Amino acid sequence: LSIKLAKQVLKGDIQAASKLITAIENDLPGAIDGLDEIYPHTGRSYVIGITGPPGTGKSTLINALIGNYRSQDKTVGVIVVDPTSPLTQGALLGDRIRMQKHSLDKGVYIRSMATRGCLGGLAWATSNTIHILDAVGKDIVLVETVGTGQSEVDISQIADTTLVLLNAGGGDTIQMMKAGLMEVADIFVINKADLGGSDSVESEIKFILEMKKYSVNGWKPSIVITDAISGKGVDQLVEEIQIHHDFLIHNGGLAKNRQKRAKQELIMELQSSIRDFINNEIQEGGLLHEIIENYSMKKETSKSAVLKIVDLFAKQSK
Amino acid sequence: LSIKLAKQVLKGDIQAASKLITAIENDLPGAIDGLDEIYPHTGRSYVIGITGPPGTGKSTLINALIGNYRSQDKTVGVIVVDPTSPLTQGALLGDRIRMQKHSLDKGVYIRSMATRGCLGGLAWATSNTIHILDAVGKDIVLVETVGTGQSEVDISQIADTTLVLLNAGGGDTIQMMKAGLMEVADIFVINKADLGGSDSVESEIKFILEMKKYSVNGWKPSIVITDAISGKGVDQLVEEIQIHHDFLIHNGGLAKNRQKRAKQELIMELQSSIRDFINNEIQEGGLLHEIIENYSMKKETSKSAVLKIVDLFAKQSK
């Protein structure tokens, strides 16, 4: 079934893409086969990560970016990653609804993803959703996350260009440094410029960049001031993204980034295979069951149990 | 080094325990050997999970529980798990400081753990910290988390008894159901009873329990009303925990829970071994590097790459 869906995805069928994403999200058996089918045809989309503390206007900016790229006739996919517990889903729902003004446009596809409880599942699902949107023909894929490094989805590992948003109001800079957001930004976006204070935030960031000499593969992070609601500064931001894109192409950074991403993907793939293997293959009386029971009864150390399970897994996978 | 620490831990040396926990948190090489050394001597501590939405008074309740157990001459370990990004650490710091009134008591050990950025690392570190506190001789280990199932650390998978806190003020019940908190509670604690409204929250929970017929291994979740600040209801809560403990012992639930926990631990152990293997063993020109490069260049599907890596891993581990 997934392979059939994958073939439709490669023909540009967005509904098939949507179904394949759902299969991935729910970890349905065979979903991997669909991914393997489309994977050789991916790598065309440009992936832009958008992150920053809550309340910095990420969704509004995404709206503005969608508008800009659509006016250039580029198709856009949007992934909204929500690693928070359902306890706070109410707050995010509003943002999503705001983005729906583009929902009638066939050139735009918006998808939100939340954790399903399985460890690492969100990063894995996000990465694969990017491949699917790539395969279905989206020119630009925007991925919105909250926070960074410390959260389940480290956007800078996934995106070609990472935007870090902060409020013109200021006060976020020190917090951002602590959160590791300074290290991941290719472009800083100081949003809500209408509130005033963007100049002082800009000089704070410049000061820190100067002091720490941050640079990602030779790229010195740039700073753009926007007011996403009125659309001010958005053209300049899109231009800056293009400059970063060209920079990556010319110095080989794009290929390097994508190799790093491939490594991350394989790690996640392996981790989820192992988890599925243990959860699905364990049965009363079986060898796997015995190893786990022995470990549980303290008759076996974790090290020796792990070795035995890997052996079983390697044999079984053939 | 870790093995030496482990031996000291087994003699009841809390400073050695603290160092071993730090080694685990930072994923230091050899830390696993220390764990394997202590593991056969664990299983004596009773693990109580405390979860619930922010602002329900988890830390205050933990304070009250510590006081109660100490008056029974039981030693207590506390683990505060903070899966949120450093952006919100300020808020939690206050809670931790409040618990420090027990910090001069040698029978109490308090440790907070935050994510270090690696996937699944927090759950793994928490699980192993429990083993260490167990081995060092703590009778009771209290583990505080925010949220549940969807968050990185699913406390109900780790704890023997899971307490779910909510405010007497009400309004949380529907949110809690959405968050999957109803399913994991062995005991509901309606806290801040002095605010009034605990009766209506109690009848809401009873209604939902009745409707959904929740029961964990035959245990029908109970409800206790507390006012952790004044200490009202805390004795009754401790008694209720004891009743649940006895119930688990008698119907074999304790062993069953701990086997489930062992399975989870081995899954995490395997996942982190695989991640470390890929991150540490990858080198230009090596076989592992070649597999990842081929995958990155779309010359290989994830499935076949995964198989090859598992084979390498199994061989290398011997």
XYZ file of C-alpha atoms in Angstrom:
636
model
C 0.000 0.000 0.000
C 2.749 2.447 0.960
C 4.590 1.712 -2.276
C 1.458 2.529 -4.256
C 1.101 5.762 -2.296
C 4.766 6.554 -2.898
C 4.323 6.206 -6.654
C 1.403 8.614 -6.545
C 3.453 11.020 -4.454
C 6.149 11.000 -7.138
C 3.468 12.025 -9.654
C 2.672 15.054 -7.488
C -0.441 13.712 -5.762
C -0.710 15.745 -2.559
C -3.479 13.591 -1.101
C -1.264 10.532 -1.420
C 1.500 12.529 0.265
C -0.842 13.355 3.104
C -1.736 9.684 3.547
C 1.889 8.613 3.498
C 2.707 11.201 6.166
C -0.094 9.797 8.312
C 1.326 6.302 7.833
C 4.712 7.588 8.999
C 3.251 9.422 11.973
C 1.422 6.324 13.117
C 4.402 4.109 12.414
C 2.287 1.823 10.236
C 3.959 -1.350 8.990
C 5.300 -0.903 5.484
C 5.561 2.885 5.745
C 9.338 2.551 5.448
C 8.958 0.814 2.098
C 7.087 3.829 0.810
C 9.869 6.087 2.014
C 12.536 3.947 0.409
C 10.590 4.211 -2.860
C 10.583 8.015 -2.886
C 13.964 8.617 -1.278
C 16.090 8.395 -4.467
C 13.947 11.161 -5.970
C 14.416 13.666 -3.168
C 16.886 16.466 -2.526
C 15.277 19.150 -4.657
C 13.385 21.117 -1.987
C 15.058 23.880 -0.039
C 14.391 23.426 3.683
C 14.055 26.507 5.897
C 13.861 26.049 9.665
C 12.103 28.678 11.772
C 12.668 28.611 15.508
C 12.693 30.900 18.521
C 11.000 31.364 21.887
C 7.186 31.277 22.067
C 5.472 34.544 21.243
C 8.003 35.813 18.716
C 5.545 35.546 15.843
C 6.847 32.451 14.088
C 3.494 31.576 12.529
C 2.872 35.124 11.328
C 6.286 35.203 9.712
C 5.625 31.849 8.047
C 2.426 33.288 6.654
C 4.377 36.198 5.209
C 7.044 33.885 3.748
C 4.387 31.704 2.145
C 2.889 34.809 0.517
C 6.281 35.892 -0.791
C 7.269 32.509 -2.231
C 3.831 32.020 -3.788
C 4.151 35.389 -5.554
C 7.353 33.964 -7.114
C 5.268 30.954 -8.187
C 7.157 28.606 -5.908
C 5.199 25.850 -4.179
C 5.462 25.657 -0.408
C 5.114 22.938 2.212
C 4.870 23.847 5.895
C 5.525 21.543 8.831
C 4.582 22.794 12.279
C 6.358 20.703 14.888
C 4.798 20.689 18.333
C 6.900 18.788 20.820
C 5.003 20.102 23.825
C 2.557 17.927 25.646
C -1.096 18.180 24.661
C -1.539 20.290 27.780
C -0.604 23.367 25.788
C -2.103 22.482 22.442
C -4.800 25.096 22.797
C -2.308 27.905 22.445
C -0.839 26.565 19.245
C -4.138 25.814 17.607
C -4.744 29.540 17.175
C -1.510 29.945 15.266
C -2.367 27.122 12.965
C -5.736 28.566 12.181
C -4.084 31.848 11.270
C -2.088 30.041 8.629
C -5.226 28.652 7.066
C -5.660 31.739 4.892
C -3.355 29.888 2.516
C -5.211 26.632 2.921
C -7.297 27.067 -0.219
C -4.183 27.628 -2.321
C -3.198 24.348 -3.982
C 0.442 25.413 -4.095
C 0.579 25.362 -0.290
C 0.406 22.339 1.990
C 0.369 22.758 5.777
C 0.842 19.945 8.217
C 1.247 19.975 11.963
C 2.924 17.164 13.831
C 2.756 16.359 17.518
C 4.509 13.747 19.579
C 2.825 10.388 19.743
C 4.607 9.340 22.864
C 7.380 7.328 21.326
C 10.858 8.557 21.979
C 12.529 10.241 19.074
C 9.448 9.642 17.008
C 8.879 13.296 16.318
C 12.301 14.001 14.829
C 12.038 10.879 12.709
C 8.559 11.754 11.463
C 9.575 15.349 10.726
C 12.592 14.303 8.719
C 10.561 11.885 6.657
C 7.728 14.352 6.134
C 10.296 16.682 4.577
C 11.280 13.907 2.145
C 7.649 13.347 1.230
C 6.963 17.054 0.611
C 10.188 17.129 -1.395
C 9.113 14.147 -3.489
C 5.650 15.568 -4.112
C 7.303 18.623 -5.634
C 7.342 21.430 -3.059
C 10.050 23.960 -3.912
C 10.289 25.309 -0.386
C 9.678 23.429 2.865
C 9.267 25.576 5.977
C 9.631 23.817 9.329
C 8.515 25.590 12.492
C 9.768 24.402 15.875
C 9.837 25.828 19.372
C 13.243 26.042 21.019
C 16.217 24.109 19.703
C 19.108 21.756 20.610
C 17.508 20.732 23.845
C 14.117 20.023 22.292
C 13.272 16.810 20.553
C 13.663 18.250 17.073
C 16.922 20.071 16.494
C 15.965 22.101 13.477
C 19.512 23.146 12.645
C 20.332 19.500 11.988
C 17.494 19.272 9.484
C 17.234 22.632 7.721
C 19.396 24.113 4.986
C 18.870 27.608 6.386
C 17.887 28.163 10.011
C 16.084 31.351 11.038
C 16.072 32.267 14.713
C 13.326 34.704 15.658
C 13.301 37.066 18.543
C 11.187 39.968 19.641
C 12.186 43.533 19.013
C 10.997 44.096 22.589
C 14.306 42.577 23.717
C 15.189 40.700 26.849
C 15.401 37.406 24.972
C 19.052 37.595 24.040
C 20.575 36.142 27.185
C 17.885 33.459 27.358
C 18.615 32.590 23.742
C 22.281 32.206 24.405
C 21.536 29.834 27.246
C 19.192 27.849 25.055
C 21.891 27.347 22.457
C 19.899 29.356 19.904
C 22.832 31.626 19.068
C 24.861 28.714 17.737
C 22.261 27.446 15.299
C 21.158 30.665 13.567
C 22.101 31.309 9.965
C 19.885 34.374 10.008
C 18.543 36.217 13.028
C 15.110 37.705 12.493
C 14.148 40.512 14.832
C 10.378 40.495 14.482
C 7.619 42.810 15.672
C 9.728 45.825 14.692
C 6.656 48.028 15.153
C 6.991 47.559 18.912
C 10.280 49.469 18.804
C 13.544 48.414 20.357
C 14.820 46.462 17.360
C 17.983 48.579 17.166
C 19.117 47.682 20.650
C 18.390 43.988 20.106
C 20.363 44.152 16.860
C 23.379 45.652 18.566
C 23.148 43.077 21.357
C 23.270 40.252 18.817
C 26.084 41.921 16.878
C 28.045 42.295 20.090
C 27.622 38.621 20.976
C 28.438 37.466 17.444
C 31.554 39.605 17.510
C 32.575 38.342 20.922
C 31.965 34.673 20.269
C 32.955 34.705 16.618
C 30.114 32.357 15.746
C 30.212 31.113 12.213
C 28.643 28.066 10.629
C 30.889 26.582 7.920
C 32.337 30.016 7.272
C 28.971 31.809 7.146
C 28.695 34.796 9.455
C 25.078 34.918 10.676
C 23.166 37.899 9.346
C 20.410 39.928 10.962
C 17.128 40.992 9.358
C 14.491 43.202 10.976
C 10.896 42.383 10.077
C 7.380 43.259 10.978
C 5.646 40.115 9.810
C 2.116 41.447 10.315
C 2.550 44.386 7.937
C 5.022 42.407 5.808
C 7.829 44.937 6.317
C 11.283 43.407 5.878
C 10.001 40.104 4.503
C 11.360 40.731 0.989
C 14.751 41.439 2.467
C 14.550 38.231 4.540
C 13.747 36.151 1.464
C 16.696 37.760 -0.310
C 18.987 36.970 2.634
C 17.815 33.324 2.583
C 18.724 33.234 -1.117
C 22.173 34.651 -0.350
C 22.735 31.968 2.282
C 21.509 29.324 -0.161
C 23.962 30.503 -2.827
C 26.744 30.592 -0.254
C 26.048 26.974 0.730
C 26.002 25.860 -2.890
C 29.307 27.545 -3.669
C 31.330 26.374 -0.684
C 29.935 22.834 -0.584
C 28.081 23.434 2.670
C 24.777 22.188 1.271
C 26.185 18.738 0.531
C 27.929 18.673 3.904
C 24.730 19.619 5.721
C 22.804 16.968 3.907
C 25.323 14.298 4.730
C 25.012 15.233 8.408
C 21.267 14.979 8.039
C 21.598 11.555 6.402
C 23.636 10.369 9.377
C 21.012 11.635 11.812
C 18.315 9.902 9.791
C 20.092 6.576 9.842
C 20.619 6.853 13.595
C 16.905 7.503 14.087
C 15.981 4.744 11.682
C 18.148 2.280 13.571
C 16.801 3.389 16.916
C 13.243 2.943 15.813
C 13.975 -0.430 14.176
C 15.492 -1.667 17.421
C 12.533 -0.421 19.432
C 10.054 -2.061 17.060
C 12.053 -5.263 17.045
C 11.920 -5.547 20.819
C 8.290 -4.517 21.134
C 7.026 -6.713 18.332
C 9.211 -9.778 18.499
C 9.031 -10.358 22.213
C 6.981 -13.426 23.016
C 6.646 -15.728 25.993
C 9.237 -18.500 25.755
C 11.234 -16.807 22.983
C 14.901 -15.973 23.189
C 14.300 -12.223 23.367
C 11.844 -12.692 26.213
C 14.373 -14.766 28.087
C 17.116 -12.141 27.747
C 14.824 -9.404 29.046
C 13.578 -11.594 31.879
C 17.112 -12.430 32.925
C 18.017 -8.769 32.917
C 14.898 -7.939 34.906
C 15.795 -10.657 37.452
C 19.329 -9.142 37.695
C 20.863 -12.344 36.314
C 22.376 -10.462 33.418
C 24.035 -7.049 33.036
C 22.721 -4.533 30.555
C 25.925 -4.816 28.551
C 25.636 -8.526 27.936
C 21.872 -8.268 27.357
C 22.453 -5.549 24.759
C 25.037 -7.657 22.918
C 22.692 -10.635 22.772
C 19.804 -8.555 21.489
C 21.908 -6.940 18.764
C 22.985 -10.387 17.626
C 19.377 -11.558 17.485
C 18.373 -8.405 15.639
C 21.158 -8.747 13.072
C 20.215 -12.369 12.387
C 16.498 -11.697 12.221
C 16.904 -8.745 9.850
C 18.451 -10.874 7.122
C 36.882 4.816 37.663
C 33.146 4.157 37.416
C 33.593 0.694 38.875
C 35.412 2.169 41.846
C 32.601 4.686 42.300
C 30.049 1.894 42.012
C 31.707 -0.061 44.813
C 31.578 3.003 47.039
C 27.927 3.499 46.134
C 27.199 -0.045 47.274
C 28.745 0.861 50.623
C 26.276 3.727 50.944
C 28.568 6.579 49.916
C 26.226 9.321 48.689
C 29.026 11.467 47.256
C 30.129 8.580 45.079
C 26.492 8.177 44.018
C 26.373 11.832 43.066
C 29.516 11.478 40.961
C 28.234 8.379 39.231
C 24.992 10.193 38.371
C 27.030 13.017 36.859
C 28.984 10.480 34.804
C 25.669 9.059 33.535
C 24.248 12.497 32.767
C 27.287 13.418 30.738
C 27.429 10.047 29.071
C 31.043 9.575 30.138
C 32.828 6.529 28.770
C 32.784 3.680 31.266
C 29.708 4.953 33.106
C 27.848 1.859 31.937
C 30.388 -0.376 33.631
C 29.613 1.334 36.899
C 25.924 0.733 36.349
C 26.466 -2.907 35.530
C 28.384 -3.227 38.783
C 25.538 -1.919 40.931
C 22.621 -3.313 38.956
C 22.527 -6.805 40.572
C 22.140 -5.114 43.967
C 19.134 -2.973 43.079
C 15.392 -3.487 43.352
C 14.958 -2.602 47.004
C 13.755 1.018 46.694
C 10.124 1.833 46.206
C 9.720 4.311 43.341
C 6.926 6.894 43.496
C 6.243 9.049 40.440
C 4.657 12.469 40.882
C 3.252 14.179 37.827
C 0.598 16.687 36.828
C 0.222 20.037 35.085
C 2.463 22.924 36.140
C 1.253 24.862 39.169
C -0.413 21.973 40.969
C 2.100 22.064 43.790
C 4.209 19.004 42.982
C 7.297 20.288 44.756
C 5.359 21.305 47.856
C 3.788 17.867 48.003
C 7.192 16.239 47.615
C 8.406 18.309 50.541
C 5.510 17.032 52.620
C 6.139 13.428 51.555
C 9.823 13.716 52.432
C 8.843 14.959 55.892
C 6.451 12.072 56.386
C 8.854 9.339 55.269
C 11.685 10.820 57.299
C 9.506 10.745 60.408
C 9.179 6.991 59.749
C 12.979 6.866 59.565
C 12.967 5.964 55.897
C 15.668 7.462 53.676
C 14.515 9.369 50.625
C 15.954 10.189 47.204
C 14.296 12.796 44.999
C 14.767 13.190 41.247
C 13.329 16.306 39.624
C 13.086 15.750 35.886
C 12.954 18.858 33.762
C 12.410 18.049 30.115
C 11.633 21.641 29.148
C 14.151 23.724 27.320
C 16.446 25.958 29.353
C 14.142 28.816 28.346
C 11.900 28.039 31.311
C 14.472 26.907 33.830
C 14.010 30.001 35.919
C 10.520 28.979 36.948
C 11.612 25.595 38.177
C 14.580 26.829 40.094
C 12.289 28.337 42.712
C 10.656 24.990 43.331
C 13.949 23.316 43.780
C 15.096 25.848 46.301
C 11.932 25.280 48.283
C 12.913 21.641 48.647
C 16.262 22.583 50.090
C 14.856 22.738 53.612
C 15.618 19.017 53.648
C 19.035 19.492 52.120
C 20.854 19.410 55.436
C 19.237 16.093 56.324
C 21.645 13.279 55.428
C 18.751 10.885 54.908
C 17.541 12.952 51.951
C 19.222 13.346 48.586
C 17.784 15.691 45.939
C 18.889 15.775 42.334
C 17.493 17.622 39.353
C 18.068 16.460 35.809
C 17.658 18.396 32.577
C 17.967 17.351 28.964
C 21.427 17.491 27.481
C 20.239 17.561 23.934
C 20.572 13.920 23.075
C 17.415 12.115 22.166
C 16.024 9.876 24.831
C 18.921 10.800 27.045
C 16.732 12.117 29.818
C 14.659 8.969 30.246
C 17.797 6.869 30.195
C 19.557 9.054 32.763
C 16.487 9.128 35.017
C 16.111 5.379 34.974
C 19.750 4.878 35.849
C 19.696 7.530 38.554
C 16.920 5.532 40.208
C 19.172 2.462 40.179
C 21.992 4.440 41.751
C 19.795 5.872 44.516
C 18.464 2.359 45.037
C 21.974 0.930 45.313
C 23.110 3.631 47.715
C 20.308 2.579 50.034
C 17.400 4.997 49.652
C 14.165 3.353 50.837
C 11.954 5.675 48.833
C 12.731 7.347 45.517
C 10.412 10.186 44.477
C 10.513 11.216 40.820
C 8.872 14.473 39.775
C 8.001 15.077 36.118
C 5.815 17.536 34.243
C 3.172 16.021 31.993
C 3.275 12.391 30.958
C 3.070 9.902 28.052
C 3.810 12.552 25.478
C 6.781 13.965 27.335
C 10.229 12.478 27.149
C 9.983 10.723 30.479
C 6.878 8.611 30.886
C 6.830 8.311 34.640
C 4.217 5.555 34.717
C 6.688 3.292 32.899
C 9.271 3.892 35.589
C 7.431 4.253 38.901
C 5.886 1.572 41.104
C 3.136 3.981 42.171
C 2.191 6.993 40.051
C 0.552 10.019 41.655
C -1.255 12.463 39.382
C -1.756 15.883 40.927
C -4.412 18.378 40.079
C -5.680 21.560 41.574
C -8.753 21.686 43.735
C -9.604 24.808 41.748
C -10.738 22.510 38.934
C -10.796 22.993 35.195
C -7.863 20.626 34.689
C -9.860 17.457 34.322
C -10.610 17.641 30.611
C -7.064 18.795 29.851
C -5.744 15.887 31.866
C -7.810 13.412 29.959
C -6.446 14.774 26.703
C -2.926 14.544 28.042
C -3.338 10.891 28.858
C -2.890 11.596 32.557
C -6.055 9.729 33.521
C -4.665 6.449 32.239
C -1.450 6.531 34.215
C -2.677 7.471 37.699
C -2.619 4.928 40.470
C -3.642 7.658 42.891
C -5.164 11.030 42.064
C -4.105 13.776 44.442
C -6.370 16.807 44.556
C -4.050 19.397 46.038
C -4.533 22.930 47.354
C -7.726 21.833 49.083
C -7.750 25.145 50.988
C -8.744 26.877 47.754
C -12.066 25.013 47.852
C -13.680 23.136 44.991
C -12.016 19.803 45.751
C -15.400 18.075 46.060
C -16.439 18.935 42.536
C -13.073 17.885 41.110
C -13.358 14.631 43.028
C -16.782 13.890 41.594
C -15.555 14.772 38.090
C -12.745 12.246 38.394
C -15.039 9.628 39.873
C -17.446 10.154 37.015
C -14.718 9.707 34.408
C -13.249 6.679 36.180
C -16.722 5.141 36.297
C -17.412 5.912 32.661
C -14.095 4.718 31.307
C -13.590 1.892 33.770
C -9.889 2.679 34.031
C -7.944 0.147 35.978
C -4.245 -0.646 36.012
C -3.631 -4.383 36.498
C -6.872 -4.630 38.445
C -6.179 -1.606 40.636
C -8.966 0.950 40.675
C -7.305 4.379 40.989
C -8.021 6.051 44.309
C -8.426 9.737 45.122
C -6.814 11.613 47.995
C -7.416 15.264 48.875
C -4.423 17.140 50.277
C -3.295 20.555 51.236
C 0.429 20.097 50.919
C 1.334 23.465 52.440
C -0.407 22.774 55.760
C 0.264 19.044 55.448
C -3.417 18.117 55.579
C -4.155 14.773 53.910
C -0.504 13.812 53.528
C -0.705 10.997 56.104
C -3.675 9.585 54.250
C -1.776 9.803 50.954
C 1.196 7.916 52.400
C -1.209 5.268 53.674
C -2.835 5.005 50.251
C 0.587 4.572 48.629
C 1.244 1.743 51.093
C -2.075 0.107 50.162
C -1.173 0.283 46.485
C 2.282 -1.113 47.259
C 0.745 -4.060 49.133
C -1.717 -4.611 46.312
C 1.119 -4.792 43.771
C 3.057 -7.229 45.932
C 0.083 -9.528 46.385
C -1.104 -9.725 42.794
C 2.338 -9.883 41.206
C 2.013 -6.412 39.666
C 5.302 -5.220 41.102
C 7.309 -7.884 39.284
C 5.302 -7.286 36.116
C 5.934 -3.519 36.282
C 9.607 -4.050 36.837
C 9.895 -6.401 33.906
C 8.255 -3.741 31.705
C 10.768 -1.245 33.071
C 13.643 -3.611 32.294
C 12.424 -3.889 28.713
C 12.285 -0.094 28.379
C 15.758 0.178 29.837
C 17.219 -2.283 27.382
C 15.553 -0.460 24.481
C 17.086 2.832 25.654
C 20.435 1.184 26.231
C 20.435 -0.232 22.713
C 19.366 3.052 21.192
C 22.124 4.930 22.896
C 24.734 2.270 22.035
C 23.770 2.522 18.375
C 23.938 6.318 18.441
C 27.336 6.271 20.109
C 28.577 3.621 17.705
C 27.686 5.741 14.682
C 28.933 9.017 16.134
C 32.195 7.625 17.450
C 33.151 5.001 14.905
C 32.521 7.021 11.790
C 35.763 7.943 10.062
C 36.706 9.055 6.594
C 37.374 6.018 4.422
C 35.820 3.545 6.856
C 32.993 1.186 6.052
C 30.487 3.043 8.222
C 31.351 6.333 6.534
C 30.841 4.740 3.139
C 27.384 3.407 4.035
C 26.259 6.815 5.273
C 27.706 8.582 2.257
C 25.952 6.211 -0.108
C 22.684 6.801 1.697
C 23.244 10.547 1.581
C 23.928 10.328 -2.179
C 20.677 8.349 -2.594
C 22.619 5.295 -3.800
C 21.255 3.200 -0.980
C 17.854 2.930 0.727
C 17.527 3.422 4.464
C 16.509 -0.214 4.844
C 19.648 -1.632 3.318
C 21.846 0.960 5.060
C 20.291 0.030 8.403
C 20.949 -3.670 7.828
C 24.579 -3.038 6.982
C 25.121 -0.844 10.032
C 23.542 -3.401 12.380
C 25.856 -6.045 10.993
C 28.880 -3.822 11.559
C 27.677 -3.007 15.055
C 27.116 -6.651 15.964
C 30.593 -7.603 14.740
C 32.318 -4.662 16.419
C 30.606 -5.275 19.767
C 32.154 -8.696 20.169
